[in-house]
Amino acid sequence: QVQLVESGGGLVQPGGSLILSCVVSGRTFSRFDMGWFRQAPGREREFVAFISRFGGDTYIAGSVKGRFTISRDSSKSTMYLQMNNLKPEDTAVYYCGANEGAYRGVIRSVREYDYWGQGTQVTVSS
């Protein structure tokens, strides 16, 4: 059974930084293309970042480009989201998703992810 577990969220002041982690278990990590999404209250789940199964391709959404970085460590079966210069509008529950299908480029649609974590809350406030 595939499981994704996010961690690293919390309360941070504007301009601060956080590193989110997503640990994958139950299947070989390199089988999955991975993504980060976020969902603020009353809003739909929004794409944030993508990384391909071997890490060769990454894509960052325009709203966070230049501030967020996605990476993965196969030895730890873990994906990361480094978030710098955080803004109040970054406040949301952050989710990681895994896609197990054949690689076909950047995946930005919620519907195309096969597995999800439970989410971790990020609150940016002074």
GROMACS .gro file of N, CA and C in nm:
model
  378
    1GLN      N    1   0.084  -0.119   0.000
    1GLN     CA    2   0.000   0.000   0.000
    1GLN      C    3   0.088   0.125   0.000
    2VAL      N    4   0.063   0.212  -0.094
    2VAL     CA    5   0.142   0.334  -0.105
    2VAL      C    6   0.094   0.436  -0.002
    3GLN      N    7   0.189   0.495   0.068
    3GLN     CA    8   0.156   0.601   0.163
    3GLN      C    9   0.247   0.721   0.141
    4LEU      N   10   0.190   0.839   0.153
    4LEU     CA   11   0.264   0.964   0.144
    4LEU      C   12   0.239   1.039   0.274
    5VAL      N   13   0.347   1.085   0.335
    5VAL     CA   14   0.334   1.157   0.462
    5VAL      C   15   0.412   1.288   0.453
    6GLU      N   16   0.338   1.399   0.463
    6GLU     CA   17   0.400   1.532   0.462
    6GLU      C   18   0.436   1.575   0.604
    7SER      N   19   0.537   1.660   0.612
    7SER     CA   20   0.573   1.722   0.739
    7SER      C   21   0.647   1.851   0.710
    8GLY      N   22   0.667   1.930   0.815
    8GLY     CA   23   0.745   2.051   0.802
    8GLY      C   24   0.666   2.180   0.802
    9GLY      N   25   0.534   2.170   0.803
    9GLY     CA   26   0.453   2.290   0.807
    9GLY      C   27   0.460   2.359   0.943
   10GLY      N   28   0.401   2.478   0.949
   10GLY     CA   29   0.400   2.551   1.074
   10GLY      C   30   0.364   2.696   1.053
   11LEU      N   31   0.384   2.773   1.158
   11LEU     CA   32   0.357   2.916   1.156
   11LEU      C   33   0.489   2.989   1.133
   12VAL      N   34   0.491   3.079   1.035
   12VAL     CA   35   0.612   3.152   1.004
   12VAL      C   36   0.575   3.296   0.971
   13GLN      N   37   0.664   3.387   1.000
   13GLN     CA   38   0.639   3.528   0.970
   13GLN      C   39   0.664   3.556   0.821
   14PRO      N   40   0.600   3.658   0.769
   14PRO     CA   41   0.628   3.696   0.630
   14PRO      C   42   0.777   3.718   0.608
   15GLY      N   43   0.826   3.667   0.495
   15GLY     CA   44   0.968   3.674   0.466
   15GLY      C   45   1.046   3.554   0.516
   16GLY      N   46   0.982   3.470   0.595
   16GLY     CA   47   1.050   3.354   0.651
   16GLY      C   48   1.056   3.237   0.554
   17SER      N   49   1.114   3.126   0.603
   17SER     CA   50   1.134   3.007   0.519
   17SER      C   51   1.086   2.882   0.591
   18LEU      N   52   1.048   2.785   0.513
   18LEU     CA   53   1.014   2.652   0.563
   18LEU      C   54   1.058   2.549   0.460
   19ILE      N   55   1.085   2.428   0.507
   19ILE     CA   56   1.111   2.316   0.418
   19ILE      C   57   1.007   2.208   0.446
   20LEU      N   58   0.928   2.176   0.347
   20LEU     CA   59   0.831   2.067   0.359
   20LEU      C   60   0.893   1.938   0.307
   21SER      N   61   0.856   1.827   0.369
   21SER     CA   62   0.902   1.695   0.327
   21SER      C   63   0.782   1.607   0.298
   22CYS      N   64   0.801   1.515   0.206
   22CYS     CA   65   0.699   1.415   0.172
   22CYS      C   66   0.769   1.281   0.160
   23VAL      N   67   0.742   1.193   0.254
   23VAL     CA   68   0.803   1.061   0.253
   23VAL      C   69   0.708   0.961   0.189
   24VAL      N   70   0.759   0.884   0.096
   24VAL     CA   71   0.679   0.786   0.023
   24VAL      C   72   0.719   0.645   0.066
   25SER      N   73   0.622   0.562   0.095
   25SER     CA   74   0.648   0.423   0.131
   25SER      C   75   0.551   0.331   0.058
   26GLY      N   76   0.586   0.204   0.054
   26GLY     CA   77   0.498   0.105  -0.005
   26GLY      C   78   0.533   0.067  -0.147
   27ARG      N   79   0.617   0.145  -0.211
   27ARG     CA   80   0.658   0.115  -0.348
   27ARG      C   81   0.786   0.193  -0.377
   28THR      N   82   0.862   0.146  -0.474
   28THR     CA   83   0.989   0.212  -0.507
   28THR      C   84   0.965   0.357  -0.547
   29PHE      N   85   1.035   0.446  -0.479
   29PHE     CA   86   1.015   0.590  -0.495
   29PHE      C   87   1.032   0.635  -0.639
   30SER      N   88   1.127   0.574  -0.710
   30SER     CA   89   1.157   0.617  -0.847
   30SER      C   90   1.047   0.579  -0.947
   31ARG      N   91   0.945   0.510  -0.902
   31ARG     CA   92   0.831   0.481  -0.990
   31ARG      C   93   0.740   0.601  -1.008
   32PHE      N   94   0.759   0.703  -0.922
   32PHE     CA   95   0.661   0.811  -0.916
   32PHE      C   96   0.715   0.945  -0.965
   33ASP      N   97   0.636   1.009  -1.050
   33ASP     CA   98   0.649   1.154  -1.067
   33ASP      C   99   0.573   1.217  -0.950
   34MET      N  100   0.626   1.327  -0.900
   34MET     CA  101   0.573   1.384  -0.777
   34MET      C  102   0.535   1.531  -0.794
   35GLY      N  103   0.438   1.571  -0.714
   35GLY     CA  104   0.399   1.712  -0.718
   35GLY      C  105   0.360   1.765  -0.581
   36TRP      N  106   0.369   1.895  -0.566
   36TRP     CA  107   0.320   1.966  -0.450
   36TRP      C  108   0.200   2.051  -0.493
   37PHE      N  109   0.099   2.048  -0.409
   37PHE     CA  110  -0.020   2.130  -0.429
   37PHE      C  111  -0.052   2.199  -0.297
   38ARG      N  112  -0.139   2.298  -0.305
   38ARG     CA  113  -0.184   2.364  -0.182
   38ARG      C  114  -0.331   2.400  -0.196
   39GLN      N  115  -0.395   2.410  -0.081
   39GLN     CA  116  -0.537   2.444  -0.079
   39GLN      C  117  -0.565   2.537   0.037
   40ALA      N  118  -0.610   2.657   0.002
   40ALA     CA  119  -0.650   2.755   0.102
   40ALA      C  120  -0.800   2.739   0.129
   41PRO      N  121  -0.846   2.785   0.244
   41PRO     CA  122  -0.989   2.772   0.277
   41PRO      C  123  -1.078   2.833   0.170
   42GLY      N  124  -1.176   2.757   0.126
   42GLY     CA  125  -1.271   2.805   0.028
   42GLY      C  126  -1.221   2.807  -0.115
   43ARG      N  127  -1.102   2.752  -0.136
   43ARG     CA  128  -1.045   2.753  -0.271
   43ARG      C  129  -1.015   2.611  -0.317
   44GLU      N  130  -0.997   2.595  -0.446
   44GLU     CA  131  -0.963   2.464  -0.501
   44GLU      C  132  -0.815   2.434  -0.476
   45ARG      N  133  -0.784   2.306  -0.482
   45ARG     CA  134  -0.644   2.265  -0.469
   45ARG      C  135  -0.566   2.319  -0.589
   46GLU      N  136  -0.452   2.379  -0.559
   46GLU     CA  137  -0.375   2.452  -0.660
   46GLU      C  138  -0.237   2.389  -0.677
   47PHE      N  139  -0.195   2.374  -0.802
   47PHE     CA  140  -0.064   2.320  -0.833
   47PHE      C  141   0.045   2.417  -0.787
   48VAL      N  142   0.151   2.362  -0.730
   48VAL     CA  143   0.264   2.443  -0.685
   48VAL      C  144   0.393   2.405  -0.758
   49ALA      N  145   0.424   2.274  -0.761
   49ALA     CA  146   0.552   2.232  -0.818
   49ALA      C  147   0.547   2.086  -0.857
   50PHE      N  148   0.635   2.051  -0.952
   50PHE     CA  149   0.643   1.915  -1.005
   50PHE      C  150   0.789   1.874  -1.017
   51ILE      N  151   0.814   1.744  -0.995
   51ILE     CA  152   0.945   1.688  -1.020
   51ILE      C  153   0.928   1.548  -1.076
   52SER      N  154   1.003   1.519  -1.182
   52SER     CA  155   0.991   1.389  -1.246
   52SER      C  156   1.057   1.280  -1.163
   53ARG      N  157   1.029   1.155  -1.199
   53ARG     CA  158   1.067   1.043  -1.114
   53ARG      C  159   1.216   1.031  -1.088
   54PHE      N  160   1.300   1.075  -1.180
   54PHE     CA  161   1.444   1.071  -1.155
   54PHE      C  162   1.502   1.210  -1.130
   55GLY      N  163   1.411   1.307  -1.117
   55GLY     CA  164   1.454   1.441  -1.080
   55GLY      C  165   1.504   1.527  -1.194
   56GLY      N  166   1.498   1.474  -1.316
   56GLY     CA  167   1.554   1.549  -1.427
   56GLY      C  168   1.471   1.667  -1.472
   57ASP      N  169   1.342   1.660  -1.450
   57ASP     CA  170   1.252   1.768  -1.491
   57ASP      C  171   1.182   1.825  -1.369
   58THR      N  172   1.184   1.955  -1.359
   58THR     CA  173   1.110   2.024  -1.253
   58THR      C  174   1.031   2.138  -1.314
   59TYR      N  175   0.926   2.176  -1.244
   59TYR     CA  176   0.844   2.288  -1.289
   59TYR      C  177   0.783   2.354  -1.167
   60ILE      N  178   0.793   2.487  -1.163
   60ILE     CA  179   0.742   2.564  -1.050
   60ILE      C  180   0.633   2.657  -1.101
   61ALA      N  181   0.521   2.662  -1.031
   61ALA     CA  182   0.412   2.751  -1.070
   61ALA      C  183   0.457   2.897  -1.065
   62GLY      N  184   0.402   2.977  -1.153
   62GLY     CA  185   0.441   3.116  -1.163
   62GLY      C  186   0.424   3.195  -1.035
   63SER      N  187   0.321   3.160  -0.956
   63SER     CA  188   0.292   3.235  -0.834
   63SER      C  189   0.401   3.219  -0.727
   64VAL      N  190   0.482   3.116  -0.739
   64VAL     CA  191   0.586   3.091  -0.638
   64VAL      C  192   0.725   3.080  -0.700
   65LYS      N  193   0.734   3.098  -0.827
   65LYS     CA  194   0.863   3.086  -0.896
   65LYS      C  195   0.961   3.189  -0.842
   66GLY      N  196   1.084   3.143  -0.819
   66GLY     CA  197   1.185   3.232  -0.764
   66GLY      C  198   1.189   3.229  -0.612
   67ARG      N  199   1.085   3.172  -0.550
   67ARG     CA  200   1.080   3.161  -0.404
   67ARG      C  201   1.079   3.017  -0.357
   68PHE      N  202   1.020   2.928  -0.435
   68PHE     CA  203   1.007   2.787  -0.397
   68PHE      C  204   1.097   2.701  -0.486
   69THR      N  205   1.151   2.595  -0.427
   69THR     CA  206   1.234   2.499  -0.500
   69THR      C  207   1.189   2.358  -0.464
   70ILE      N  208   1.177   2.273  -0.565
   70ILE     CA  209   1.139   2.133  -0.542
   70ILE      C  210   1.259   2.044  -0.566
   71SER      N  211   1.270   1.940  -0.485
   71SER     CA  212   1.379   1.845  -0.501
   71SER      C  213   1.335   1.709  -0.445
   72ARG      N  214   1.418   1.607  -0.470
   72ARG     CA  215   1.388   1.474  -0.417
   72ARG      C  216   1.518   1.400  -0.388
   73ASP      N  217   1.510   1.310  -0.292
   73ASP     CA  218   1.624   1.229  -0.252
   73ASP      C  219   1.579   1.084  -0.254
   74SER      N  220   1.624   1.011  -0.354
   74SER     CA  221   1.581   0.872  -0.369
   74SER      C  222   1.629   0.784  -0.255
   75SER      N  223   1.744   0.816  -0.198
   75SER     CA  224   1.797   0.735  -0.089
   75SER      C  225   1.709   0.743   0.036
   76LYS      N  226   1.627   0.849   0.042
   76LYS     CA  227   1.538   0.868   0.157
   76LYS      C  228   1.392   0.857   0.117
   77SER      N  229   1.366   0.827  -0.010
   77SER     CA  230   1.228   0.819  -0.061
   77SER      C  231   1.149   0.944  -0.022
   78THR      N  232   1.213   1.058  -0.036
   78THR     CA  233   1.156   1.183   0.013
   78THR      C  234   1.164   1.293  -0.091
   79MET      N  235   1.056   1.368  -0.100
   79MET     CA  236   1.051   1.488  -0.184
   79MET      C  237   1.046   1.609  -0.091
   80TYR      N  238   1.103   1.719  -0.138
   80TYR     CA  239   1.110   1.840  -0.055
   80TYR      C  240   1.052   1.959  -0.131
   81LEU      N  241   1.006   2.055  -0.053
   81LEU     CA  242   0.969   2.185  -0.107
   81LEU      C  243   1.033   2.291  -0.017
   82GLN      N  244   1.135   2.355  -0.070
   82GLN     CA  245   1.201   2.465   0.000
   82GLN      C  246   1.123   2.593  -0.031
   83MET      N  247   1.073   2.658   0.073
   83MET     CA  248   0.990   2.777   0.054
   83MET      C  249   1.059   2.895   0.122
   84ASN      N  250   1.096   2.994   0.042
   84ASN     CA  251   1.163   3.113   0.092
   84ASN      C  252   1.075   3.236   0.070
   85ASN      N  253   1.107   3.342   0.143
   85ASN     CA  254   1.034   3.469   0.129
   85ASN      C  255   0.883   3.446   0.129
   86LEU      N  256   0.837   3.376   0.229
   86LEU     CA  257   0.696   3.340   0.236
   86LEU      C  258   0.608   3.463   0.255
   87LYS      N  259   0.489   3.456   0.195
   87LYS     CA  260   0.394   3.566   0.198
   87LYS      C  261   0.263   3.517   0.261
   88PRO      N  262   0.183   3.607   0.314
   88PRO     CA  263   0.055   3.563   0.372
   88PRO      C  264  -0.031   3.484   0.274
   89GLU      N  265  -0.022   3.517   0.147
   89GLU     CA  266  -0.102   3.444   0.047
   89GLU      C  267  -0.053   3.302   0.023
   90ASP      N  268   0.060   3.265   0.081
   90ASP     CA  269   0.107   3.126   0.072
   90ASP      C  270   0.040   3.038   0.179
   91THR      N  271  -0.036   3.099   0.267
   91THR     CA  272  -0.105   3.023   0.371
   91THR      C  273  -0.203   2.924   0.310
   92ALA      N  274  -0.186   2.797   0.346
   92ALA     CA  275  -0.269   2.690   0.290
   92ALA      C  276  -0.228   2.558   0.353
   93VAL      N  277  -0.307   2.455   0.326
   93VAL     CA  278  -0.264   2.319   0.353
   93VAL      C  279  -0.188   2.271   0.230
   94TYR      N  280  -0.069   2.220   0.251
   94TYR     CA  281   0.015   2.175   0.140
   94TYR      C  282   0.010   2.022   0.133
   95TYR      N  283  -0.013   1.972   0.012
   95TYR     CA  284  -0.025   1.829  -0.013
   95TYR      C  285   0.080   1.783  -0.113
   96CYS      N  286   0.128   1.661  -0.093
   96CYS     CA  287   0.210   1.600  -0.197
   96CYS      C  288   0.129   1.492  -0.267
   97GLY      N  289   0.156   1.478  -0.395
   97GLY     CA  290   0.088   1.377  -0.476
   97GLY      C  291   0.188   1.296  -0.555
   98ALA      N  292   0.149   1.173  -0.589
   98ALA     CA  293   0.236   1.083  -0.664
   98ALA      C  294   0.160   1.028  -0.783
   99ASN      N  295   0.226   1.030  -0.898
   99ASN     CA  296   0.169   0.972  -1.021
   99ASN      C  297   0.255   0.854  -1.062
  100GLU      N  298   0.190   0.740  -1.087
  100GLU     CA  299   0.263   0.618  -1.115
  100GLU      C  300   0.260   0.580  -1.263
  101GLY      N  301   0.195   0.657  -1.345
  101GLY     CA  302   0.185   0.624  -1.485
  101GLY      C  303   0.314   0.646  -1.561
  102ALA      N  304   0.312   0.614  -1.690
  102ALA     CA  305   0.428   0.638  -1.775
  102ALA      C  306   0.458   0.788  -1.780
  103TYR      N  307   0.584   0.821  -1.784
  103TYR     CA  308   0.622   0.963  -1.783
  103TYR      C  309   0.574   1.031  -1.910
  104ARG      N  310   0.511   1.147  -1.894
  104ARG     CA  311   0.461   1.223  -2.009
  104ARG      C  312   0.471   1.372  -1.986
  105GLY      N  313   0.567   1.412  -1.906
  105GLY     CA  314   0.591   1.553  -1.887
  105GLY      C  315   0.531   1.604  -1.757
  106VAL      N  316   0.530   1.735  -1.745
  106VAL     CA  317   0.484   1.799  -1.622
  106VAL      C  318   0.335   1.768  -1.600
  107ILE      N  319   0.302   1.731  -1.478
  107ILE     CA  320   0.164   1.700  -1.443
  107ILE      C  321   0.114   1.806  -1.346
  108ARG      N  322   0.017   1.885  -1.389
  108ARG     CA  323  -0.033   1.994  -1.307
  108ARG      C  324  -0.178   1.975  -1.262
  109SER      N  325  -0.240   1.869  -1.310
  109SER     CA  326  -0.380   1.845  -1.277
  109SER      C  327  -0.394   1.755  -1.155
  110VAL      N  328  -0.479   1.795  -1.063
  110VAL     CA  329  -0.506   1.715  -0.944
  110VAL      C  330  -0.552   1.575  -0.983
  111ARG      N  331  -0.634   1.568  -1.085
  111ARG     CA  332  -0.695   1.440  -1.124
  111ARG      C  333  -0.594   1.336  -1.171
  112GLU      N  334  -0.478   1.379  -1.210
  112GLU     CA  335  -0.380   1.287  -1.268
  112GLU      C  336  -0.287   1.226  -1.163
  113TYR      N  337  -0.305   1.261  -1.038
  113TYR     CA  338  -0.223   1.202  -0.933
  113TYR      C  339  -0.296   1.084  -0.871
  114ASP      N  340  -0.222   0.978  -0.848
  114ASP     CA  341  -0.281   0.853  -0.800
  114ASP      C  342  -0.287   0.844  -0.649
  115TYR      N  343  -0.194   0.908  -0.583
  115TYR     CA  344  -0.185   0.898  -0.438
  115TYR      C  345  -0.160   1.036  -0.379
  116TRP      N  346  -0.214   1.055  -0.255
  116TRP     CA  347  -0.202   1.185  -0.187
  116TRP      C  348  -0.166   1.165  -0.041
  117GLY      N  349  -0.095   1.262   0.012
  117GLY     CA  350  -0.072   1.266   0.155
  117GLY      C  351  -0.187   1.334   0.227
  118GLN      N  352  -0.174   1.345   0.357
  118GLN     CA  353  -0.281   1.401   0.438
  118GLN      C  354  -0.274   1.554   0.449
  119GLY      N  355  -0.161   1.610   0.409
  119GLY     CA  356  -0.145   1.754   0.410
  119GLY      C  357  -0.075   1.806   0.535
  120THR      N  358  -0.010   1.919   0.519
  120THR     CA  359   0.054   1.988   0.631
  120THR      C  360   0.023   2.136   0.621
  121GLN      N  361  -0.016   2.195   0.733
  121GLN     CA  362  -0.060   2.334   0.735
  121GLN      C  363   0.059   2.429   0.736
  122VAL      N  364   0.054   2.526   0.647
  122VAL     CA  365   0.151   2.636   0.646
  122VAL      C  366   0.074   2.766   0.668
  123THR      N  367   0.112   2.839   0.769
  123THR     CA  368   0.048   2.967   0.800
  123THR      C  369   0.155   3.075   0.803
  124VAL      N  370   0.134   3.176   0.720
  124VAL     CA  371   0.229   3.287   0.713
  124VAL      C  372   0.158   3.410   0.770
  125SER      N  373   0.206   3.453   0.885
  125SER     CA  374   0.138   3.563   0.953
  125SER      C  375   0.234   3.627   1.053
  126SER      N  376   0.215   3.758   1.070
  126SER     CA  377   0.295   3.828   1.171
  126SER      C  378   0.219   3.835   1.303
   0.00000   0.00000   0.00000
